[in-house]
Amino acid sequence: MPSAKLVLDSAFVSAPVPRRLFGSFVEHMGRCVYTGIYEPTHPTADEAGLRTDVMELVREIGPTVVRYPGGNFVSNYRWQDGIGPRSERPRRLDLAWHSIETNQFGLHEFVDWAGKVGTEPMMAVNLGTRGLQDACDLLEYTNHPGGTYWSDRRVENGAPEPFDIKLWCLGNEMDGPWQVGHKTPVEYGRLANETAKAMRLIDSDIELVACGSSNSAMPTFGAWESEVLAHCYDAVDYISLHAYYEERDADPLTFLASAVNMDRFIDDVIATADAARAKGRHSKRINLSFDEWNVWYTDRFRGDGPQPKDRPWVEHPRLIEDEYTVTDAVVVGTFLNSLLRHGDRVTVACQAQLVNVIGLLRSEEGGDAWKQTIAFPFEQMRRLATGQILNVVASGDLFDSPSYTDVPVVDASATYDAENGRAAVFVANRSLDETASLEIDLRGVGGTAVASATTLHAGDGQDRSTTNLERHDSVTPTAFDAYAVSDGTVTAQLPPLSWTVFEVEARRG
Ligand code: AHR
């Protein structure tokens, strides 16, 4: 039986838990917006056409920030199409997803929705087909109090108070040849710098994210970040990272070890950003915005069904509606662990996406809405990871997969909150078939008792591929009691392929 030991000590903390680490993403793609969060004809729709059943689930999951409106979509989007009377809004071709965009949902609807679910909006500007002036116009529209052309248009459109949006992405995946308006790093670095400088002249309080690489396998990864930051280091606050993982070649062990790749990706971007800091003699540090991450079965997207260019142009087609399994939930748990362990530098992160499109949630047109398996680790960590991130000292058995060596069987992260006297420990058992024995030494956080413990794994009659599609509550965390506490140490038996969360009463004297 594999085993692991964790030592928690409140003397060893890395940073406060960043509030924006538990973000998500709403893109005009597939059915994320239309029939996802917005469906005026749905029986639960409110007066604004927003699905209240979906809003209720979003409130439970509680994403702290939501990125909008793309993604690839933003790179050929005119934000002006989505304001003003709905009957006058144009229908457009969305080149990114080969769809018809009706613009019935736009900026005001998104800000209204964000307020109702209690999340912070994070906006992306179009640096593909548009540019600096358009970004400035949008910022004037959202954040300037009034008395100018664009701010007065906002007031006319029913919003007397500025939206006061703080967090802005300077384009999306501009390194990707698939991006409409793809740029070289020099072109993008200069454009990001000039756009950032101009936007700050409108509102000096905003925070700006420069596009990093679309994933760590991009041939330009590393070189892109260095060149871009050489141009815009002082003008921006964050560099972005995107990563999607999937099980390939019937190799679940490599899939279960994916967070090793995520850890390395983050470490490499930190190193690259810090090298740019040294080279440019800058004083501030650039933080990381991991503003797209998830499991995504891209091979299915590329391999199955008509490819985008062969499809007819339709409104909100069903795109990449992956049904998530028990295995995916455990892997997503390890991604959350990786992000939390790096929370001193990754201070914004957005799971992609919120509804239907590789979604935490699924919803059917005119029908139900439910949480996918991957929503649970997200919701638990968002709720319980408070206070400070602990530098957990972890030891234990390792395994090799075809692509990674020395992967911890038990993957963990933890937080300690002196104010509420609670610690939280998040653990994944990556073994497909073996129970893992775990010891958690809580003496350094004054741990006395387990306040709650849950586990998510394949229950009776289920296997690692079970989803919540047929029965929406099939896979959920359930009470976990295979543990004992003695002298400030928890000993536990973690089920095979499981995600387990302990909430601990902990008061360091
Ligand atoms: O989240 C889906 C897509 O993945 C986004 O539009 C794009 O930024 C990324 O490639």
Coordinates of C-alpha atoms and ligand atoms in Angstrom, one line a residue:
M1 CA 0.0 0.0 0.0
P2 CA 1.5 3.4 -0.9
S3 CA 1.9 5.8 1.9
A4 CA 2.6 9.5 2.5
K5 CA 3.3 11.9 5.3
L6 CA 2.4 15.6 5.5
V7 CA 3.8 18.1 8.1
L8 CA 1.9 21.3 8.5
D9 CA 3.4 24.2 10.5
S10 CA 2.1 27.7 10.8
A11 CA 5.6 29.0 10.8
F12 CA 6.0 27.9 7.2
V13 CA 3.6 29.9 5.1
S14 CA 4.2 31.3 1.6
A15 CA 1.6 33.9 1.1
P16 CA -2.1 34.8 1.9
V17 CA -4.5 32.8 -0.3
P18 CA -5.1 35.1 -3.3
R19 CA -8.8 35.8 -3.5
R20 CA -8.7 35.6 -7.3
L21 CA -7.2 32.1 -7.5
F22 CA -10.6 30.6 -7.8
G23 CA -11.8 32.3 -11.0
S24 CA -13.6 31.0 -14.0
F25 CA -14.3 32.0 -17.5
V26 CA -17.4 32.8 -19.7
E27 CA -16.7 33.0 -23.4
H28 CA -19.1 33.6 -26.3
M29 CA -18.4 30.0 -27.4
G30 CA -20.8 27.2 -28.0
R31 CA -23.4 27.2 -25.3
C32 CA -21.6 28.9 -22.5
V33 CA -23.5 32.2 -22.8
Y34 CA -26.6 31.3 -24.8
T35 CA -28.5 28.5 -23.1
G36 CA -25.8 28.4 -20.5
I37 CA -26.1 31.6 -18.4
Y38 CA -28.6 33.4 -20.7
E39 CA -31.8 31.9 -22.0
P40 CA -34.8 34.3 -21.8
T41 CA -37.3 31.5 -22.7
H42 CA -36.1 29.1 -19.9
P43 CA -38.7 28.5 -17.2
T44 CA -36.3 29.8 -14.5
A45 CA -35.1 33.0 -16.5
D46 CA -35.3 36.2 -14.6
E47 CA -36.5 39.5 -16.1
A48 CA -33.1 40.0 -17.7
G49 CA -33.2 36.5 -19.4
L50 CA -30.6 35.1 -17.0
R51 CA -31.1 31.5 -15.9
T52 CA -31.6 31.6 -12.2
D53 CA -31.1 27.8 -11.9
V54 CA -27.6 28.3 -13.3
M55 CA -27.0 31.4 -11.2
E56 CA -27.9 29.4 -8.1
L57 CA -25.3 26.7 -8.9
V58 CA -22.7 29.4 -9.8
R59 CA -23.3 31.0 -6.4
E60 CA -22.6 27.7 -4.7
I61 CA -19.4 27.1 -6.6
G62 CA -18.5 30.7 -6.0
P63 CA -16.0 31.7 -8.7
T64 CA -14.3 34.9 -7.3
V65 CA -13.6 36.4 -10.7
V66 CA -14.9 35.6 -14.2
R67 CA -13.0 36.4 -17.4
Y68 CA -15.1 37.6 -20.3
P69 CA -15.9 37.6 -23.3
G70 CA -13.1 35.3 -24.6
G71 CA -10.9 33.5 -25.4
N72 CA -10.4 33.3 -29.1
F73 CA -13.8 34.9 -29.5
V74 CA -12.5 38.3 -28.3
S75 CA -10.0 38.6 -31.1
N76 CA -12.7 39.4 -33.7
Y77 CA -15.3 40.9 -31.4
R78 CA -16.7 44.4 -31.5
W79 CA -17.8 45.2 -27.9
Q80 CA -20.0 48.0 -29.3
D81 CA -22.2 45.4 -30.9
G82 CA -23.3 44.2 -27.5
I83 CA -24.6 47.5 -26.1
G84 CA -27.8 49.5 -26.6
P85 CA -31.3 48.3 -27.5
R86 CA -31.3 44.5 -28.2
S87 CA -33.4 44.9 -31.3
E88 CA -30.7 47.1 -32.9
R89 CA -27.8 44.8 -32.2
P90 CA -26.2 43.3 -35.3
R91 CA -25.8 39.6 -36.1
R92 CA -22.2 38.9 -36.9
L93 CA -19.9 36.0 -38.0
D94 CA -17.8 34.8 -35.1
L95 CA -14.7 33.7 -36.9
A96 CA -13.1 32.0 -33.9
W97 CA -15.8 29.4 -33.5
H98 CA -17.5 29.5 -36.9
S99 CA -20.8 30.6 -35.3
I100 CA -23.4 33.3 -35.7
E101 CA -23.2 35.8 -32.8
T102 CA -26.5 37.5 -32.1
N103 CA -25.2 40.0 -29.6
Q104 CA -28.3 39.6 -27.5
F105 CA -25.9 39.2 -24.5
G106 CA -23.2 41.8 -24.1
L107 CA -21.4 44.0 -21.7
H108 CA -24.3 45.3 -19.6
E109 CA -25.8 41.8 -19.4
F110 CA -22.5 40.3 -18.2
V111 CA -21.9 43.0 -15.6
D112 CA -25.5 42.5 -14.4
W113 CA -25.0 38.7 -14.2
A114 CA -21.6 39.1 -12.4
G115 CA -23.3 41.3 -9.8
K116 CA -26.1 38.9 -9.3
V117 CA -23.8 35.9 -8.7
G118 CA -21.3 38.0 -6.7
T119 CA -18.2 37.7 -8.8
E120 CA -15.6 40.2 -10.1
P121 CA -15.6 40.8 -13.9
M122 CA -12.3 40.4 -15.7
M123 CA -12.4 41.8 -19.2
A124 CA -10.4 41.0 -22.3
V125 CA -9.8 43.5 -25.0
N126 CA -9.6 42.7 -28.7
L127 CA -6.0 43.1 -29.9
G128 CA -6.6 40.9 -32.9
T129 CA -8.8 42.8 -35.3
R130 CA -9.0 46.0 -33.3
G131 CA -6.4 47.6 -31.0
L132 CA -5.4 50.5 -28.7
Q133 CA -8.2 52.9 -29.5
D134 CA -10.9 50.3 -29.2
A135 CA -9.5 49.2 -25.8
C136 CA -9.4 52.8 -24.6
D137 CA -13.0 53.3 -25.8
L138 CA -14.2 50.3 -23.9
L139 CA -12.4 51.3 -20.7
E140 CA -13.8 54.9 -21.0
Y141 CA -17.3 53.2 -21.4
T142 CA -16.9 51.0 -18.3
N143 CA -14.9 53.0 -15.9
H144 CA -15.2 56.8 -16.6
P145 CA -17.8 58.5 -14.5
G146 CA -19.5 60.5 -17.2
G147 CA -19.4 63.6 -19.4
T148 CA -17.6 62.0 -22.3
Y149 CA -18.8 60.3 -25.4
W150 CA -18.4 56.7 -24.3
S151 CA -19.2 57.2 -20.6
D152 CA -22.4 59.0 -21.6
R153 CA -23.4 56.2 -23.9
R154 CA -23.1 53.9 -20.8
V155 CA -25.4 56.2 -18.8
E156 CA -27.8 56.4 -21.7
N157 CA -27.8 52.6 -21.8
G158 CA -29.0 52.5 -18.2
A159 CA -25.9 52.4 -16.1
P160 CA -25.3 55.8 -14.4
E161 CA -22.5 54.4 -12.2
P162 CA -19.2 53.2 -13.7
F163 CA -18.7 49.5 -13.8
D164 CA -15.3 50.1 -12.3
I165 CA -13.7 46.9 -13.8
K166 CA -10.2 46.5 -12.4
L167 CA -8.7 43.5 -14.2
W168 CA -8.0 43.6 -17.9
C169 CA -6.5 41.1 -20.4
L170 CA -4.5 42.6 -23.2
G171 CA -5.8 40.3 -25.9
N172 CA -5.9 36.5 -25.9
E173 CA -3.4 33.9 -27.0
M174 CA -1.7 36.3 -29.4
D175 CA 1.2 33.8 -29.8
G176 CA -1.2 31.2 -31.4
P177 CA -1.3 31.0 -35.2
W178 CA -5.0 30.1 -34.9
Q179 CA -5.7 33.5 -33.3
V180 CA -7.5 36.0 -35.5
G181 CA -4.9 38.8 -35.7
H182 CA -2.0 36.6 -34.4
K183 CA 1.2 38.6 -33.8
T184 CA 4.9 38.1 -33.5
P185 CA 6.2 38.7 -30.0
V186 CA 7.7 42.0 -31.0
E187 CA 4.5 43.2 -32.6
Y188 CA 2.5 42.0 -29.6
G189 CA 4.9 43.3 -27.0
R190 CA 4.9 46.8 -28.5
L191 CA 1.1 46.8 -28.9
A192 CA 0.6 45.5 -25.3
N193 CA 2.9 48.2 -24.0
E194 CA 1.3 51.1 -25.8
T195 CA -2.2 49.9 -25.1
A196 CA -1.4 49.4 -21.4
K197 CA 0.1 52.9 -21.2
A198 CA -2.9 54.5 -22.8
M199 CA -5.4 52.5 -20.7
R200 CA -3.7 53.6 -17.6
L201 CA -4.1 57.2 -18.6
I202 CA -7.8 56.7 -18.5
D203 CA -7.8 54.7 -15.2
S204 CA -4.6 54.4 -13.2
D205 CA -6.1 51.8 -10.9
I206 CA -6.6 49.0 -13.4
E207 CA -4.5 45.8 -13.4
L208 CA -3.3 44.5 -16.8
V209 CA -2.5 41.0 -18.0
A210 CA -0.1 40.5 -20.9
C211 CA -0.6 37.3 -23.0
G212 CA 2.0 34.7 -22.3
S213 CA 2.1 31.4 -24.2
S214 CA -1.0 29.4 -25.1
N215 CA 0.6 26.4 -23.6
S216 CA 4.0 25.2 -22.6
A217 CA 4.3 23.0 -25.8
M218 CA 4.2 26.1 -28.1
P219 CA 7.5 26.2 -30.0
T220 CA 7.9 29.8 -29.0
F221 CA 7.3 29.2 -25.2
G222 CA 9.9 31.0 -23.2
A223 CA 11.2 33.1 -26.0
W224 CA 7.7 34.7 -26.4
E225 CA 7.5 35.7 -22.7
S226 CA 11.0 37.1 -22.7
E227 CA 10.4 39.2 -25.8
V228 CA 7.0 40.4 -24.8
L229 CA 8.1 41.4 -21.3
A230 CA 11.2 43.1 -22.8
H231 CA 8.7 45.5 -24.4
C232 CA 5.9 45.9 -21.8
Y233 CA 7.3 44.9 -18.3
D234 CA 6.7 48.2 -16.6
A235 CA 3.3 48.7 -18.1
V236 CA 1.7 45.4 -17.1
D237 CA 1.1 43.5 -13.8
Y238 CA 0.7 39.9 -14.9
I239 CA 1.7 37.5 -17.6
S240 CA -0.8 34.8 -18.6
L241 CA -0.6 31.0 -18.8
H242 CA -3.1 28.7 -20.4
A243 CA -3.0 24.8 -20.1
Y244 CA -5.4 22.0 -20.9
Y245 CA -4.7 18.4 -20.2
E246 CA -6.4 15.1 -21.3
E247 CA -6.0 11.4 -21.1
R248 CA -4.3 10.2 -24.3
D249 CA -3.2 6.8 -25.6
A250 CA -5.1 4.9 -22.9
D251 CA -2.4 6.1 -20.4
P252 CA -4.3 7.2 -17.2
L253 CA -1.1 7.4 -15.2
T254 CA 0.4 10.2 -17.3
F255 CA -3.0 12.0 -17.2
L256 CA -3.0 11.6 -13.4
A257 CA 0.5 13.1 -13.2
S258 CA -0.4 16.2 -15.4
A259 CA -0.1 18.6 -12.5
V260 CA 3.7 17.8 -12.6
N261 CA 3.6 19.5 -16.0
M262 CA 1.5 22.4 -14.6
D263 CA 4.0 22.8 -11.7
R264 CA 6.9 23.0 -14.1
F265 CA 5.1 25.4 -16.5
I266 CA 4.4 27.8 -13.6
D267 CA 8.0 27.5 -12.3
D268 CA 9.3 28.2 -15.8
V269 CA 7.2 31.3 -16.3
I270 CA 8.2 32.6 -12.9
A271 CA 11.9 32.1 -13.9
T272 CA 11.3 33.8 -17.3
A273 CA 9.5 36.8 -15.7
D274 CA 12.1 37.2 -13.1
A275 CA 14.9 37.0 -15.7
A276 CA 13.1 39.8 -17.6
R277 CA 13.0 41.8 -14.4
A278 CA 16.8 41.4 -13.9
K279 CA 17.6 42.1 -17.6
G280 CA 15.5 45.2 -17.7
R281 CA 16.6 46.4 -14.2
H282 CA 13.0 46.6 -13.1
S283 CA 12.1 46.7 -9.4
K284 CA 8.5 45.3 -9.3
R285 CA 7.7 41.6 -9.8
I286 CA 5.3 40.4 -12.5
N287 CA 2.8 37.9 -11.1
L288 CA 1.1 35.1 -13.1
S289 CA -2.5 35.0 -14.3
F290 CA -3.3 31.3 -15.1
D291 CA -6.4 32.5 -16.9
E292 CA -7.3 29.3 -18.7
W293 CA -6.9 25.8 -17.2
N294 CA -8.8 22.6 -17.2
V295 CA -9.2 19.1 -18.5
W296 CA -10.2 19.3 -22.2
Y297 CA -10.5 16.3 -24.5
T298 CA -9.1 18.3 -27.5
D299 CA -8.4 15.1 -29.4
R300 CA -12.2 14.4 -29.5
F301 CA -12.8 18.0 -30.7
R302 CA -10.3 17.6 -33.5
G303 CA -11.2 14.1 -34.4
D304 CA -14.9 13.7 -34.1
G305 CA -17.7 15.3 -36.1
P306 CA -17.6 18.0 -38.8
Q307 CA -14.7 20.4 -38.3
P308 CA -15.6 24.0 -37.7
K309 CA -15.1 25.2 -41.4
D310 CA -17.3 22.3 -42.6
R311 CA -20.2 23.2 -40.3
P312 CA -23.0 25.5 -41.3
W313 CA -23.0 28.9 -39.6
V314 CA -25.4 28.6 -36.7
E315 CA -26.1 30.2 -33.4
H316 CA -24.5 28.7 -30.3
P317 CA -23.6 25.3 -31.6
R318 CA -22.9 22.5 -29.1
L319 CA -19.1 22.7 -28.8
I320 CA -16.7 20.8 -26.6
E321 CA -19.3 19.8 -24.0
D322 CA -17.0 17.3 -22.3
E323 CA -18.7 15.1 -19.7
Y324 CA -16.3 14.9 -16.7
T325 CA -15.6 11.7 -14.8
V326 CA -14.3 10.7 -11.4
T327 CA -10.8 10.6 -12.9
D328 CA -11.2 14.2 -14.2
A329 CA -12.3 15.4 -10.8
V330 CA -9.2 14.0 -9.1
V331 CA -6.9 15.5 -11.8
V332 CA -8.7 18.9 -11.4
G333 CA -8.0 18.6 -7.7
T334 CA -4.3 18.2 -8.4
F335 CA -4.4 21.3 -10.6
L336 CA -6.0 23.2 -7.8
N337 CA -3.2 21.9 -5.5
S338 CA -0.6 23.1 -8.0
L339 CA -2.2 26.6 -8.2
L340 CA -2.5 26.9 -4.4
R341 CA 1.1 25.8 -3.9
H342 CA 2.2 28.6 -6.2
G343 CA -0.2 31.2 -4.8
D344 CA 2.6 33.5 -3.9
R345 CA 3.1 34.2 -7.6
V346 CA -0.1 32.8 -9.3
T347 CA -2.5 35.4 -8.0
V348 CA -5.2 35.2 -10.6
A349 CA -6.4 31.9 -12.1
C350 CA -9.5 31.1 -14.2
Q351 CA -10.8 27.6 -14.7
A352 CA -12.1 27.4 -18.3
Q353 CA -15.1 27.5 -18.7
L354 CA -18.0 27.9 -16.4
V355 CA -21.0 26.4 -18.2
N356 CA -21.3 23.7 -21.0
V357 CA -18.1 24.5 -22.8
I358 CA -15.6 22.3 -20.9
G359 CA -17.8 23.4 -18.0
L360 CA -17.9 23.2 -14.3
L361 CA -21.7 23.2 -14.9
R362 CA -23.9 21.7 -17.6
S363 CA -27.3 23.0 -18.6
E364 CA -29.8 21.9 -21.3
E365 CA -31.9 24.3 -23.3
G366 CA -35.3 24.4 -21.6
G367 CA -34.1 21.8 -19.2
D368 CA -31.9 21.0 -16.1
A369 CA -28.7 22.5 -14.9
W370 CA -26.2 20.5 -12.8
K371 CA -22.7 20.3 -11.4
Q372 CA -20.1 18.3 -13.2
T373 CA -17.7 16.1 -11.2
I374 CA -14.9 18.7 -11.5
A375 CA -17.1 21.4 -9.9
F376 CA -16.7 19.8 -6.4
P377 CA -12.9 20.2 -5.9
F378 CA -13.2 23.7 -7.2
E379 CA -16.0 24.6 -4.8
Q380 CA -14.4 23.0 -1.8
M381 CA -11.1 24.7 -2.2
R382 CA -12.7 28.1 -3.0
R383 CA -14.7 27.7 0.2
L384 CA -12.1 26.2 2.6
A385 CA -8.7 27.6 1.5
T386 CA -8.5 30.7 3.6
G387 CA -5.8 32.5 5.5
Q388 CA -2.3 31.6 4.6
I389 CA -0.9 29.0 2.1
L390 CA 1.2 26.5 4.0
N391 CA 4.5 25.2 2.7
V392 CA 3.6 21.6 3.4
V393 CA 6.5 19.2 3.9
A394 CA 5.5 16.2 2.0
S395 CA 7.2 12.8 1.7
G396 CA 5.9 9.4 0.5
D397 CA 5.8 6.9 -2.3
L398 CA 6.4 7.9 -5.9
F399 CA 5.4 6.3 -9.2
D400 CA 6.5 6.6 -12.8
S401 CA 4.2 7.0 -15.7
P402 CA 5.2 6.7 -19.4
S403 CA 5.8 10.5 -19.4
Y404 CA 6.8 11.4 -15.9
T405 CA 9.1 10.0 -13.2
D406 CA 9.0 10.3 -9.5
V407 CA 5.4 11.5 -9.2
P408 CA 4.0 11.6 -5.7
V409 CA 1.1 9.1 -5.3
V410 CA -0.5 11.4 -2.8
D411 CA -0.6 15.1 -4.0
A412 CA -1.4 17.7 -1.4
S413 CA -1.8 21.4 -0.5
A414 CA -2.9 23.1 2.7
T415 CA -3.9 26.4 4.3
Y416 CA -4.0 27.8 7.8
D417 CA -6.3 30.5 9.0
A418 CA -5.4 31.9 12.4
E419 CA -8.5 34.1 12.4
N420 CA -11.0 31.3 12.3
G421 CA -8.8 28.7 13.9
R422 CA -9.1 26.3 10.9
A423 CA -6.6 24.5 8.6
A424 CA -7.7 22.9 5.4
V425 CA -5.9 19.9 3.8
F426 CA -6.6 18.9 0.2
V427 CA -5.3 15.5 -1.0
A428 CA -5.5 13.4 -4.1
N429 CA -4.7 9.7 -4.1
R430 CA -3.5 9.1 -7.7
S431 CA -3.3 5.4 -7.4
L432 CA -5.9 3.8 -9.7
D433 CA -6.3 0.7 -7.6
E434 CA -4.6 1.0 -4.2
T435 CA -5.7 2.7 -1.0
A436 CA -3.1 5.1 0.2
S437 CA -2.1 5.4 3.8
L438 CA -1.7 9.1 4.9
E439 CA -0.3 10.7 8.0
I440 CA -0.9 14.4 8.6
D441 CA 1.2 16.0 11.4
L442 CA -0.9 18.9 12.6
R443 CA 1.0 19.8 15.8
G444 CA 2.7 22.8 14.1
V445 CA -0.8 24.4 13.5
G446 CA -2.1 23.4 16.9
G447 CA -4.4 20.8 15.2
T448 CA -6.7 19.1 17.7
A449 CA -9.6 17.6 15.7
V450 CA -11.1 17.1 12.3
A451 CA -14.1 19.4 11.9
S452 CA -15.2 17.8 8.6
A453 CA -13.8 15.3 6.1
T454 CA -15.2 14.4 2.7
T455 CA -14.0 12.2 -0.2
L456 CA -14.9 12.0 -3.9
H457 CA -14.2 8.6 -5.5
A458 CA -15.9 5.9 -7.6
G459 CA -18.6 4.6 -5.2
D460 CA -20.6 1.3 -5.4
G461 CA -21.5 0.4 -9.0
Q462 CA -19.3 3.2 -10.4
D463 CA -15.9 3.3 -12.0
R464 CA -13.4 5.9 -12.8
S465 CA -15.4 6.9 -15.9
T466 CA -18.6 7.6 -14.1
T467 CA -20.0 11.1 -14.8
N468 CA -23.0 13.2 -13.6
L469 CA -24.7 13.2 -17.0
E470 CA -27.5 10.6 -16.4
R471 CA -27.9 11.1 -12.7
H472 CA -26.8 14.6 -11.8
D473 CA -25.8 13.6 -8.2
S474 CA -24.0 10.4 -9.0
V475 CA -20.5 11.7 -8.2
T476 CA -20.3 14.1 -5.3
P477 CA -18.1 14.3 -2.2
T478 CA -19.4 12.1 0.6
A479 CA -18.6 12.0 4.3
F480 CA -15.2 10.4 4.9
D481 CA -14.6 8.5 8.2
A482 CA -11.6 6.3 7.4
Y483 CA -9.3 8.3 9.7
A484 CA -8.3 8.7 13.4
V485 CA -6.8 11.6 15.3
S486 CA -4.2 11.1 18.0
D487 CA -1.8 13.6 19.6
G488 CA -2.2 16.1 16.8
T489 CA -1.7 13.6 14.0
V490 CA -4.3 12.4 11.6
T491 CA -3.9 8.9 10.1
A492 CA -6.2 8.2 7.2
Q493 CA -6.8 5.5 4.5
L494 CA -7.5 7.3 1.2
P495 CA -9.6 5.4 -1.3
P496 CA -8.0 4.6 -4.7
L497 CA -8.3 7.4 -7.2
S498 CA -9.9 9.9 -4.7
W499 CA -10.0 13.6 -3.8
T500 CA -10.2 14.1 0.0
V501 CA -10.6 17.3 2.0
F502 CA -10.0 17.7 5.7
E503 CA -11.1 20.8 7.6
V504 CA -9.2 20.9 10.8
E505 CA -9.6 22.7 14.1
A506 CA -6.3 24.3 14.6
R507 CA -5.2 27.0 17.0
R508 CA -1.5 27.6 17.4
G509 CA -1.1 28.7 21.0
Ligands
AHR1 O1 -11.4 27.8 -23.6 C1 -11.5 27.5 -25.0 C2 -10.4 28.2 -25.9 O2 -9.2 27.7 -25.5 C3 -10.3 29.7 -25.7 O3 -11.1 30.4 -26.5 C4 -8.8 29.9 -26.1 O4 -8.3 31.0 -25.5 C5 -8.1 28.6 -25.8 O5 -7.4 28.2 -26.8

